[in-house]
Short mmCIF file of C-alpha atoms and ligand atoms in Angstrom, two decimals:
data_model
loop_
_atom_site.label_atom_id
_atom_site.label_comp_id
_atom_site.label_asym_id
_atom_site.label_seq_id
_atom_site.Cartn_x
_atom_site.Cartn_y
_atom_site.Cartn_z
CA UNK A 15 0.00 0.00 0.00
CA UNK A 16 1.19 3.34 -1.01
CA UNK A 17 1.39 6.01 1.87
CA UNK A 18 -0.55 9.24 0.62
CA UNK A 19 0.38 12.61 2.42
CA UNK A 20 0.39 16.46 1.73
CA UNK A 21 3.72 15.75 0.86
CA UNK A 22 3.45 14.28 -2.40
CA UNK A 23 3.95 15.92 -5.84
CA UNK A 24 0.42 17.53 -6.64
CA UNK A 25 0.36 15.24 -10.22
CA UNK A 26 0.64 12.26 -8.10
CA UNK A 27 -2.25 13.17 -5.79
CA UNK A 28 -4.03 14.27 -8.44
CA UNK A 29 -3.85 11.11 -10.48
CA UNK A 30 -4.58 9.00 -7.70
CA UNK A 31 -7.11 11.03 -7.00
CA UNK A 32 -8.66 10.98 -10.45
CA UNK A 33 -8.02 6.64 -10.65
CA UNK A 34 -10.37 6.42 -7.34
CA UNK A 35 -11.69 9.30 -6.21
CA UNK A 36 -15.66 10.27 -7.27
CA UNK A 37 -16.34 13.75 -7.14
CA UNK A 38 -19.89 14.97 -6.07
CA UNK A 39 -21.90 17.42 -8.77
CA UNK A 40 -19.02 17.13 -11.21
CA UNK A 41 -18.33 15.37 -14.57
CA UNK A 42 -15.36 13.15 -13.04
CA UNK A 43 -13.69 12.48 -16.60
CA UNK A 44 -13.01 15.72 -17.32
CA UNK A 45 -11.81 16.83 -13.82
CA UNK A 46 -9.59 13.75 -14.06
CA UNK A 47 -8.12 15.50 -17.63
CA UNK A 48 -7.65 19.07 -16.23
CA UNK A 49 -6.53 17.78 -12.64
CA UNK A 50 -8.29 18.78 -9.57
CA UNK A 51 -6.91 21.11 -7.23
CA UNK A 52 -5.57 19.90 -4.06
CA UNK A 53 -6.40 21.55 -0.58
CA UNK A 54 -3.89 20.80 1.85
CA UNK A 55 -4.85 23.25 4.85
CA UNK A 56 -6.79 25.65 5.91
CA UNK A 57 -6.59 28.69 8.56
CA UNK A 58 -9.34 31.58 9.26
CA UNK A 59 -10.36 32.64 5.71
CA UNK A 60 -7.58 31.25 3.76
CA UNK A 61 -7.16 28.00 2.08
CA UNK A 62 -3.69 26.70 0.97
CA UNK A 63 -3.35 24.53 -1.95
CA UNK A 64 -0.76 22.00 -2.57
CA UNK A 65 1.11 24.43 -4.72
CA UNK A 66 1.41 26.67 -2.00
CA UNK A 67 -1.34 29.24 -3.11
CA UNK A 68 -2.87 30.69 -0.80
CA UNK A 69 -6.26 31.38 -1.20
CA UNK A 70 -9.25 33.45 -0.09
CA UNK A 71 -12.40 31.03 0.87
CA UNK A 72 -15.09 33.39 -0.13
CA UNK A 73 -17.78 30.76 0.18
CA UNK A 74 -16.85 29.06 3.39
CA UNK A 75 -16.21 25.83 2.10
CA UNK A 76 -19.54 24.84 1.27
CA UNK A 77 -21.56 27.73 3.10
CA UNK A 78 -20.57 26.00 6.52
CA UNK A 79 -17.20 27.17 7.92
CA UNK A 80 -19.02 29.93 9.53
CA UNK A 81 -16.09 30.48 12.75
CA UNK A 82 -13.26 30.43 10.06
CA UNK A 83 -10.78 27.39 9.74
CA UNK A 84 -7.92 26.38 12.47
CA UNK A 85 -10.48 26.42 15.72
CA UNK A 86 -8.27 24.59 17.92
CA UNK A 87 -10.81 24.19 20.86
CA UNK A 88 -13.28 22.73 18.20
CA UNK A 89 -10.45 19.78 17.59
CA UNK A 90 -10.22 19.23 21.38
CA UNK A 91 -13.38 19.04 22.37
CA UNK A 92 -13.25 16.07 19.51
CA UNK A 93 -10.19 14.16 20.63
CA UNK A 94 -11.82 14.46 24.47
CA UNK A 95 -15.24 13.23 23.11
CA UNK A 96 -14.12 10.32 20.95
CA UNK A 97 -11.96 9.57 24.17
CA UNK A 98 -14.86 9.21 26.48
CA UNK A 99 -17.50 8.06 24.21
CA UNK A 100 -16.76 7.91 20.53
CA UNK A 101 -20.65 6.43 19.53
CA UNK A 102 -23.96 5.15 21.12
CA UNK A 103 -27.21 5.46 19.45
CA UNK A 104 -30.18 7.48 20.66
CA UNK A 105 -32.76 4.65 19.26
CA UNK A 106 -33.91 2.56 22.42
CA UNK A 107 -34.34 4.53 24.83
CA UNK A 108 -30.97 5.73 25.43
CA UNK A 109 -29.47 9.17 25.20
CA UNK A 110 -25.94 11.29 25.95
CA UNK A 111 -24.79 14.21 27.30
CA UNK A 112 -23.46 15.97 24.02
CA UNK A 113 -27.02 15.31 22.51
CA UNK A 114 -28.71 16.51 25.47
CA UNK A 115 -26.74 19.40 25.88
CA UNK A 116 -27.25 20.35 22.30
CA UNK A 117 -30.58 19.80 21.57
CA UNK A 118 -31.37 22.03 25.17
CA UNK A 119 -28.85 24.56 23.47
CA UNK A 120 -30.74 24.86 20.08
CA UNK A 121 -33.96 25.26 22.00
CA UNK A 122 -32.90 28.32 23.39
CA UNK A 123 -31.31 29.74 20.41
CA UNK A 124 -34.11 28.72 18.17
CA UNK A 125 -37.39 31.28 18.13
CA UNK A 126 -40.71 31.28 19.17
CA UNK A 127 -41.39 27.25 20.32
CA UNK A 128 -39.07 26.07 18.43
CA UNK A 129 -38.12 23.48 21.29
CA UNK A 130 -37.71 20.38 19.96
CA UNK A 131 -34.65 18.90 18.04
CA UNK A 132 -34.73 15.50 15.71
CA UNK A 133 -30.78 14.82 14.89
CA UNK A 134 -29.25 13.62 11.63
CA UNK A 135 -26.15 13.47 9.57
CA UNK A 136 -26.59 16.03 6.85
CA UNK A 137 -29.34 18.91 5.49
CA UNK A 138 -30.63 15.89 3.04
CA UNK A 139 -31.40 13.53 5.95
CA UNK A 140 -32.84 16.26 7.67
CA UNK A 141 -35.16 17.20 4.84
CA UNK A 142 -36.10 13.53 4.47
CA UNK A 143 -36.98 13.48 8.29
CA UNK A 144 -39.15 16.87 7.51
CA UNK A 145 -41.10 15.10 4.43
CA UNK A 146 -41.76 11.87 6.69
CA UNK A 147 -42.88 14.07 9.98
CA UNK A 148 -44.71 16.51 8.47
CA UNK A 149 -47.00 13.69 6.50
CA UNK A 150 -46.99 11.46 9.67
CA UNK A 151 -48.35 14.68 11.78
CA UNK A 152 -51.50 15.25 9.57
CA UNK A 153 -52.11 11.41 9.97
CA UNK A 154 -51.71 11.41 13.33
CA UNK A 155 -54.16 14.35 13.61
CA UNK A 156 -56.68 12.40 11.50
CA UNK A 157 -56.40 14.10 7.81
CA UNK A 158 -53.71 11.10 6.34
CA UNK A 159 -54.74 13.35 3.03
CA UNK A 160 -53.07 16.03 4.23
CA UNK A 161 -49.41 14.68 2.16
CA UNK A 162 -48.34 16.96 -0.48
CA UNK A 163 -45.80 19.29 0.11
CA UNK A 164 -45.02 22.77 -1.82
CA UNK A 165 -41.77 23.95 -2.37
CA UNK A 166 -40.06 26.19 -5.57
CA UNK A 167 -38.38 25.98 -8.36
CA UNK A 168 -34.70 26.14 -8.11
CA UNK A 169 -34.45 25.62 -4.27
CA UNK A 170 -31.81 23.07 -2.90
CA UNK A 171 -33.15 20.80 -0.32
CA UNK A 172 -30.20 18.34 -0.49
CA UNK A 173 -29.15 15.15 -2.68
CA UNK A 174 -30.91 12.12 -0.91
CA UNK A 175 -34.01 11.05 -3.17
CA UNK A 176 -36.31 12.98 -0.75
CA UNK A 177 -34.21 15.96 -0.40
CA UNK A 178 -33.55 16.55 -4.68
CA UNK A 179 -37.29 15.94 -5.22
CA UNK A 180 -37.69 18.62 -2.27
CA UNK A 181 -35.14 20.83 -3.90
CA UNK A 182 -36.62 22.28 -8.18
CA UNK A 183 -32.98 21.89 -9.42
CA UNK A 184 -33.95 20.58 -12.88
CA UNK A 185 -30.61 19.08 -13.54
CA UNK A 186 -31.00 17.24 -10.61
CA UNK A 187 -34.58 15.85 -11.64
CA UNK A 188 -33.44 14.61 -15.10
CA UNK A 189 -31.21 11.75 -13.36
CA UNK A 190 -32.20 8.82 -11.27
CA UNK A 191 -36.22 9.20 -11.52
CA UNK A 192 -36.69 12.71 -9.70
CA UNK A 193 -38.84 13.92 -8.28
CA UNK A 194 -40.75 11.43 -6.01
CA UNK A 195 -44.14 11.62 -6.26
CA UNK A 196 -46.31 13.88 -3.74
CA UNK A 197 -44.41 16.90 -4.09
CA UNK A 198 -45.07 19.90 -6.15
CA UNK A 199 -42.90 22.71 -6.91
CA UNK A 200 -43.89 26.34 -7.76
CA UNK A 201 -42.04 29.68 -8.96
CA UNK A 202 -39.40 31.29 -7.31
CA UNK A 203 -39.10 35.06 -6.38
CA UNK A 204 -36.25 36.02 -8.77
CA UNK A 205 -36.82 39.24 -9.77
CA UNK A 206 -33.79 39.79 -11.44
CA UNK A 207 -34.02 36.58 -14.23
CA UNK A 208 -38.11 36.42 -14.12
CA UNK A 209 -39.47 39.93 -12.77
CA UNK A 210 -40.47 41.22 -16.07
CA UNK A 211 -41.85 44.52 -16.31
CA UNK A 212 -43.52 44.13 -12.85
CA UNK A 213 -41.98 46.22 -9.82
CA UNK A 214 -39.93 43.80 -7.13
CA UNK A 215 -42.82 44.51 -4.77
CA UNK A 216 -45.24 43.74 -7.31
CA UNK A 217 -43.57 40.65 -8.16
CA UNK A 218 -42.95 39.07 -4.61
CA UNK A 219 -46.53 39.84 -3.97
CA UNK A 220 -47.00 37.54 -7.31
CA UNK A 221 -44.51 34.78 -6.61
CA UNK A 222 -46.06 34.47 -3.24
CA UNK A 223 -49.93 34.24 -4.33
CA UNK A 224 -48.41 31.03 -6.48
CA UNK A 225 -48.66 29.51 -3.42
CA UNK A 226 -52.05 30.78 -2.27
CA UNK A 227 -53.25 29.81 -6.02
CA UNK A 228 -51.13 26.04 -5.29
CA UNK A 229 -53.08 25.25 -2.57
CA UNK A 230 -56.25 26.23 -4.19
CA UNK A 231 -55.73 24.30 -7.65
CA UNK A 232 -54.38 21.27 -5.18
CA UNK A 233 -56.67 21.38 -2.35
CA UNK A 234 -56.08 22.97 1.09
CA UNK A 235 -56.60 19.22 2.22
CA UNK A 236 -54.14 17.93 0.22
CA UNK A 237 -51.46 19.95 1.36
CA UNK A 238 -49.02 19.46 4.02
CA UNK A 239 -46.55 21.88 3.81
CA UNK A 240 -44.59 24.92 2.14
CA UNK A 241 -40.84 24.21 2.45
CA UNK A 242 -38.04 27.11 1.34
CA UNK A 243 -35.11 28.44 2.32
CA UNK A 244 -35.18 31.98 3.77
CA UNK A 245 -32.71 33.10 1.12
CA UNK A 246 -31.84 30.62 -1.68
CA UNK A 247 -28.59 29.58 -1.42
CA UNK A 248 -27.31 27.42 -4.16
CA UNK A 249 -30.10 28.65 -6.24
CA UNK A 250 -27.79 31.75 -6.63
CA UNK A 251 -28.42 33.22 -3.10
CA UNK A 252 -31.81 35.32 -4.72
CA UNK A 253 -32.94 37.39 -2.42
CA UNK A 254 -36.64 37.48 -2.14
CA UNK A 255 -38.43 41.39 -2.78
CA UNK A 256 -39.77 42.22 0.48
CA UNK A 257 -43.21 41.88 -0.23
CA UNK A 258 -42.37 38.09 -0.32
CA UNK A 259 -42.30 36.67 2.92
CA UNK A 260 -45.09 38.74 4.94
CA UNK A 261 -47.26 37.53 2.04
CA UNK A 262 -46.29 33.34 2.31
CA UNK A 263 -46.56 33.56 6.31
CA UNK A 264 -49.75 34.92 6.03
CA UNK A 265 -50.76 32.09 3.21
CA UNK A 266 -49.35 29.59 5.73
CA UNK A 267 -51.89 30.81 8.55
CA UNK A 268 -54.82 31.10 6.53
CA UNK A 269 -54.82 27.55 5.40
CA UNK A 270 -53.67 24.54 7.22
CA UNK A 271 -50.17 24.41 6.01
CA UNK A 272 -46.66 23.75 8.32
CA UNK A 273 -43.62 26.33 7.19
CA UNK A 274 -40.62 24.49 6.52
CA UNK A 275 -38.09 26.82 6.72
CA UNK A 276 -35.12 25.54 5.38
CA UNK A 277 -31.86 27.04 7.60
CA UNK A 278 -29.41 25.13 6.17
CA UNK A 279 -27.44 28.07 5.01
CA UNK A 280 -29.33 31.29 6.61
CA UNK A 281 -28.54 29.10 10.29
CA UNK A 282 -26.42 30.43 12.92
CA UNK A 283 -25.58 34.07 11.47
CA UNK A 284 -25.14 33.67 8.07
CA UNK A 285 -27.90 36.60 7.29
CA UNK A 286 -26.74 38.65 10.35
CA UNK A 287 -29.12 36.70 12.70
CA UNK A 288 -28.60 33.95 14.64
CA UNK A 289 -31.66 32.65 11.61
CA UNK A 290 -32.74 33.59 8.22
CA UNK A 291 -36.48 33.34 9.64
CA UNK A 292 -35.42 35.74 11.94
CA UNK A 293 -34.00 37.90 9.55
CA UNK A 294 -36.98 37.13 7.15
CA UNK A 295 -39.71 37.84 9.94
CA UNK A 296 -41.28 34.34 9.56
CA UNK A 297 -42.64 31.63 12.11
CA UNK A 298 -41.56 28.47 11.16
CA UNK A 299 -42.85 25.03 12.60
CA UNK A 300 -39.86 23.26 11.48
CA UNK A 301 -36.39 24.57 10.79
CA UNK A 302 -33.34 22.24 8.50
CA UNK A 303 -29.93 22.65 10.23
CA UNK A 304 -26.78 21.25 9.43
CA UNK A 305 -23.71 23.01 7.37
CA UNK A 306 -22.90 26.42 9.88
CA UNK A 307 -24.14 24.16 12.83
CA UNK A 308 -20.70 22.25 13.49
CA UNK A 309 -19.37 25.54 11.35
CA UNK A 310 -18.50 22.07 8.75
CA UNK A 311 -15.94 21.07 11.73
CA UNK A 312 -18.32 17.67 11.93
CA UNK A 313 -21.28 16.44 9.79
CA UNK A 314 -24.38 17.04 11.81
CA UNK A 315 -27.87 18.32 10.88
CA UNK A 316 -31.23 18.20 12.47
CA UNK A 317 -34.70 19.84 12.15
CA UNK A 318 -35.80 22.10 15.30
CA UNK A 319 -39.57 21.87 15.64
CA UNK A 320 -42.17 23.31 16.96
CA UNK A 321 -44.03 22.16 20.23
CA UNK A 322 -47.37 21.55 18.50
CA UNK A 323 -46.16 19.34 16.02
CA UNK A 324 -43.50 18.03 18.57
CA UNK A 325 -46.77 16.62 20.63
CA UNK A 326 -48.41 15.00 18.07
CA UNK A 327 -45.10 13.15 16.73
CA UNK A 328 -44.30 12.20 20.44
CA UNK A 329 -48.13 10.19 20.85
CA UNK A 330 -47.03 7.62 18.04
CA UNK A 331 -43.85 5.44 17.19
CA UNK A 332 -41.98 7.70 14.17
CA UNK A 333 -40.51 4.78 12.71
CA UNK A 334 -37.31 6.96 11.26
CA UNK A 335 -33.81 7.64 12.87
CA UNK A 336 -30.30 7.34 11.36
CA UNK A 337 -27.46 5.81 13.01
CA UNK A 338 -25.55 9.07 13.71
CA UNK A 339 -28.61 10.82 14.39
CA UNK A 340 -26.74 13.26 17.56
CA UNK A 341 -23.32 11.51 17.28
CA UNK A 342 -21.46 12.24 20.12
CA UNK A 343 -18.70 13.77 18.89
CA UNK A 344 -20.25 15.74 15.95
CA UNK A 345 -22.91 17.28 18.89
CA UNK A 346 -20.17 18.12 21.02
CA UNK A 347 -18.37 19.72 18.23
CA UNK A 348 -21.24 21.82 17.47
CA UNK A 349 -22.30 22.64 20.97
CA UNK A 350 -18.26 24.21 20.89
CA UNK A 351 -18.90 26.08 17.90
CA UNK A 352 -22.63 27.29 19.31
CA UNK A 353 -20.04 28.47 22.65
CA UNK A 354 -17.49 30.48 19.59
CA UNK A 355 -20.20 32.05 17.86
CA UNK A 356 -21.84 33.21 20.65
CA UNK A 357 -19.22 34.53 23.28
CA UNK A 358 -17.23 35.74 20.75
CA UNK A 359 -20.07 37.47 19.91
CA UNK A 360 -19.49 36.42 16.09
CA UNK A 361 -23.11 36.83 14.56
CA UNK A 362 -23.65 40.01 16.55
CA UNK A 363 -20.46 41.66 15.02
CA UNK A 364 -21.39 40.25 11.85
CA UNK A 365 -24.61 41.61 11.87
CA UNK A 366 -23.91 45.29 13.09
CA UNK A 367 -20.13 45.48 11.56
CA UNK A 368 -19.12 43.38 9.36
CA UNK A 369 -21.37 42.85 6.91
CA UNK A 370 -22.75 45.67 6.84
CA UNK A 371 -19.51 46.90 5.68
CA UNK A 372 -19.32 44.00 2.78
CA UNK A 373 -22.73 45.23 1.51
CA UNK A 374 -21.65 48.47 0.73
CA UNK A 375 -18.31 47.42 -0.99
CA UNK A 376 -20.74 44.17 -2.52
CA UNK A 377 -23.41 46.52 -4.27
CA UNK A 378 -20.47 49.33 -5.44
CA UNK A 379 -19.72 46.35 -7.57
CA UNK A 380 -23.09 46.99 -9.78
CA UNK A 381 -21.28 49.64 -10.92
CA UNK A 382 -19.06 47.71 -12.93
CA UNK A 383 -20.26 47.47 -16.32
CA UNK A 384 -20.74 42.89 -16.50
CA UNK A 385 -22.77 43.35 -13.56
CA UNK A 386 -26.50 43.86 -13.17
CA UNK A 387 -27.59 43.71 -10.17
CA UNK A 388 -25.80 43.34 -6.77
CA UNK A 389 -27.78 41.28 -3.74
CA UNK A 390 -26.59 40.23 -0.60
CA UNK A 391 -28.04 39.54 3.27
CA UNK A 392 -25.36 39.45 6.28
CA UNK A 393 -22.91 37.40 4.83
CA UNK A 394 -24.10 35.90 1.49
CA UNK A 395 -23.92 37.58 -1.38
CA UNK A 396 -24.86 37.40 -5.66
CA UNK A 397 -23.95 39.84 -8.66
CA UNK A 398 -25.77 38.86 -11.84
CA UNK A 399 -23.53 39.06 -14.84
CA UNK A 400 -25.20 40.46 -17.66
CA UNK A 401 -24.12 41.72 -21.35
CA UNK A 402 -26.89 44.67 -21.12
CA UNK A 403 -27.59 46.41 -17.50
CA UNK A 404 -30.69 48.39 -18.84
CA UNK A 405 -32.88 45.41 -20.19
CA UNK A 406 -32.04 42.97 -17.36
CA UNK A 407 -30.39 40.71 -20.54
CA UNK A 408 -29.31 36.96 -20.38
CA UNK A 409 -26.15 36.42 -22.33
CA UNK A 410 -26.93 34.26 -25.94
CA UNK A 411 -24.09 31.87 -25.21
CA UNK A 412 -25.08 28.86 -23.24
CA UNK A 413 -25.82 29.73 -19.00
CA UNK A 414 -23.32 29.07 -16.81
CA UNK A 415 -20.46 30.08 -20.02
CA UNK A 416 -20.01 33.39 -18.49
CA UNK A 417 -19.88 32.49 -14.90
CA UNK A 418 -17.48 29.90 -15.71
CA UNK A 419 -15.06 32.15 -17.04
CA UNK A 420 -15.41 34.72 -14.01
CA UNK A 421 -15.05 31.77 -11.48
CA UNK A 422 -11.57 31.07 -13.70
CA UNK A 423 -10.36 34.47 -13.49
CA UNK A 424 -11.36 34.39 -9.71
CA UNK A 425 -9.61 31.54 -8.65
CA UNK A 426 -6.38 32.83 -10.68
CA UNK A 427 -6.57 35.85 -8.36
CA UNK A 428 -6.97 33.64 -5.42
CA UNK A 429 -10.19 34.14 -4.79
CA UNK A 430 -12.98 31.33 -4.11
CA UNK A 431 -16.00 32.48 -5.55
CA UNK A 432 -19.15 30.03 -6.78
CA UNK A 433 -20.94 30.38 -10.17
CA UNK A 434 -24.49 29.40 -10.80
CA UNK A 435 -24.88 29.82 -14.21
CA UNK A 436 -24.25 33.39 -15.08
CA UNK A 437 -24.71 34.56 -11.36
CA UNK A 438 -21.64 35.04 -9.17
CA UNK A 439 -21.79 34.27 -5.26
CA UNK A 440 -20.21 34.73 -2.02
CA UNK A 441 -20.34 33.33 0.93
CA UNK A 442 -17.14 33.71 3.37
CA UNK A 443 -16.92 32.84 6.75
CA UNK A 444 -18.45 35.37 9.12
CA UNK A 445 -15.26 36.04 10.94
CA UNK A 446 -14.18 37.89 7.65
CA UNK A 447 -12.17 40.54 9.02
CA UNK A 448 -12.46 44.69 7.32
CA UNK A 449 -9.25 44.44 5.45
CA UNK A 450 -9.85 40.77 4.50
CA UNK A 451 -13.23 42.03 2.78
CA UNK A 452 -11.30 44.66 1.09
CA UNK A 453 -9.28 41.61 -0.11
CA UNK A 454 -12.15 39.27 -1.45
CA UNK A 455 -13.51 42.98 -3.70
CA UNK A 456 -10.35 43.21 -4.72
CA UNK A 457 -9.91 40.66 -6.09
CA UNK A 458 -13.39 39.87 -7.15
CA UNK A 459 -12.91 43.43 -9.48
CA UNK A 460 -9.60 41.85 -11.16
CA UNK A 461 -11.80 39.09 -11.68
CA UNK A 462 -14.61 40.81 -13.08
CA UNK A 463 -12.35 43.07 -15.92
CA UNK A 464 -10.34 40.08 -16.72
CA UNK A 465 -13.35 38.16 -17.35
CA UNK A 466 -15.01 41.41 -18.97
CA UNK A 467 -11.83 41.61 -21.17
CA UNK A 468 -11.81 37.75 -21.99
CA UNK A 469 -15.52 37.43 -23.03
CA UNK A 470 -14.89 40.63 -25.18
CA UNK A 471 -12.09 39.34 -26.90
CA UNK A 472 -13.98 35.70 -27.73
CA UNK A 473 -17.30 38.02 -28.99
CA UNK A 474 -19.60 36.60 -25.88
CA UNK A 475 -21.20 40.41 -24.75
CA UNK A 476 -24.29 39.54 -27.00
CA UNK A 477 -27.63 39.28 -25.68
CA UNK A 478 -30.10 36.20 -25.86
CA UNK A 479 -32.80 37.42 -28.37
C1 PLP B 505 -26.56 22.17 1.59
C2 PLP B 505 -28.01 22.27 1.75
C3 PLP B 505 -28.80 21.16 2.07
C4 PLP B 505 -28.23 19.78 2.11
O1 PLP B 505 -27.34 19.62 3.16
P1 PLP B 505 -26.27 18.40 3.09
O2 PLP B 505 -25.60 18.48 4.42
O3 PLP B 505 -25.39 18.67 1.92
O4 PLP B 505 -27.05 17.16 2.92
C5 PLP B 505 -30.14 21.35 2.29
N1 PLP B 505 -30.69 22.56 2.22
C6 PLP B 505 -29.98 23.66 1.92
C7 PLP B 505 -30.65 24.99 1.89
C8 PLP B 505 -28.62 23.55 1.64
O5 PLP B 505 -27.93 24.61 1.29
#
């Protein structure tokens, strides 16, 4: 057997990567021809690669290393946790401290009754436990017809089978026999792509009624739930008109319908609170948390819920759990990063400093003639590239061709930045220091005129007719 370290030539690691390795979301072939970039450690905001770049992780790995990289207590509290009690389950009527302690911890962090917490491993498990709960709580209370569930187009709910159904990623649906059935997915409140000539108000008061007019055309007794996420995230963090939310909570309480409210991202400061609801002024019954919850440091997610539905769950046998479901050591983990965030008083800061200070520098950058429009909430953040400002104009070339390009010209500037399609996002971690912000702009300008320049030069500034 060959011993693999950081110490290797980066063509070796990259070939054995490529001979063994599958990547998630990627077309593993190709990778394996252009050779995939090696991360070899990590410290606050910066990521170094095995060619010694050092690079700025404007998207927190995934959205989740929300206290930075190198937390040394977080790696402690590990090693003493796997020490005294690496694993038991929670199934039979057993429990542990670290999932004690964390579930009481989320129930005071959480709003309104927000009391209860199911665990799991991931935000797809989570969402699976949401689709089975929710349906099993209207048959508990008698209306087993109550089973579809709403949620929108181009929302990511995770990659289990229940979770991509959940989620209206369409590339997603077109492999493996997506979605399930029993779930039905309506239009999401992107002003920028779909607004037309309607105002943003206008149009979030539209995008919400879809729902009102879903659970009309399906049949208020038919319908289980609304899921979303506060903000979509991966969708290309779109950040709803404000007219959007008031109107779906108050579509929610006219009809019999649970709010999922899907925290995956928004969780634990991202938008400046300690939750996107928050942030979003909405009252949830169940809340998806995982990625900023262990700040990535362990894979743990869970849904919080409410007490209501908490009650009716609790009188039968839900026949669902995973075998992690409040690990040990990834609950202890997160209870330590729940202590960082919050006596370090990291979302406060974020919330009245810091990012307050991005969005300012963020939205300057709609000045610069590839961008449209520039959104962003706390800490995550999208610019919409566009060949024509005035009409709100998709590029001709295929989506995702531009974006591509500016991701490129960001990472050669050693800057981490996401593309989905032709929308650029951020989303650092929320101990992003002043000058390190001045950094990521920086560097997201170069970006921006070197990918201005390049899509010049190869005659891609046209509009789609
Ligand atoms: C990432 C994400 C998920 C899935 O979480 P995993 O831990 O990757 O399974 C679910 N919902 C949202 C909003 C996400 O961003």
């Amino acid at each position: 057997m060959i011993q693999i370290s950081n110490h290797m030539p980066t063509k070796e690691l990259q070939a054995l990567d490529a001979a063994h390795h599958m990547h998630p979301f990627t077309a593993g072939n190709e990778l394996a021809e252009k050779g995939v970039r090696v991360i070899t450690r990590a410290n606050g905001v910066t990521l170094t690669d095995s060619e010694g770049n050092e690079i700025l992780d404007a998207m927190a790995g995934l959205w989740c290393v929300n206290i930075g990289y190198g937390r040394e207590e977080l790696a402690e509290v590990a090693a003493r946790q796997m020490r005294e009690l690496p694993y038991y389950n929670t199934f039979f009527q057993t429990t542990h401290v670290p999932a004690i302690a964390l579930a009481n911890r989320l129930a005071e962090l959480a709003p309104g009754d927000l009391n209860h917490v199911f665990f799991a491993g991931s935000g797809s498990e989570a969402n699976d436990t949401n689709m089975r709960m929710v349906r099993t709580y209207w048959a508990q209370k008698g209306k087993p017809e109550k089973q579809i569930i709403i949620s929108r187009k181009n929302a990511y709910h995770g990659s289990t089978m229940g979770g991509a159904s959940l989620g209206g990623m369409t590339p997603m649906h077109a492999q493996g026999g997506l979605p399930i059935p029993g779930i039905h997915h309506i239009d999401q409140p992107n002003w920028w792509a779909e607004g037309g000539d309607m105002s943003p108000e206008e149009f979030g008061l539209a995008r919400a009624r879809a729902l009102e007019e879903a659970i009309l055309e399906l049949g208020e007794d038919k319908v289980a739930a609304f899921i979303a996420e506060p903000v979509q995230g991966a969708g290309g963090v779109i950040v709803p008109p404000e007219t959007y939310w008031p109107e779906i909570q108050r579509i929610c309480d006219k009809y019999e319908i649970l709010l999922i409210a899907d925290e995956v991202i928004c969780g634990f400061g991202r938008t400046g609170q300690w939750f996107g609801s928050q942030t979003m002024g909405i009252r949830p019954h169940i809340m998806t948390i995982a990625k900023g919850l262990s700040s990535g440091y362990a894979p743990i997610g869970g849904s919080i819920v409410c007490d209501e539905v908490a009650e009716v769950i609790g009188a039968c046998e839900f026949n669902h759990g995973y075998t992690y479901s409040g690990h040990p050591v990834a609950a202890a983990v997160a209870l330590e990063n729940l202590r960082i965030l919050d006596e370090e008083k990291i979302v406060e800061t974020c919330g009245a400093e810091t990012a307050p200070y991005l969005k300012q520098k963020w939205e300057a950058l709609a000045d610069h003639p590839l961008v449209g429009e520039a959104r962003i909430v706390g800490m995550m953040g999208s610019i919409a590239l566009t060949p024509d400002k005035a009409s709100r104009a998709r590029f001709a070339s295929d989506p995702g061709t531009i974006g591509l390009i500016c991701r490129e010209r960001c990472f050669a500037n050693n800057l981490v930045m996401r593309h989905v399609g032709d929308r650029m996002i951020i989303s650092p971690p929320l101990v992003i220091s002043k000058s390190e912000i001045d950094a990521l702009i920086e560097r997201a300008s170069r970006a921006l005129d070197e990918c201005l320049a390049q899509a010049t030069k190869d005659g891609l500034m046209v509009a789609a007719s």
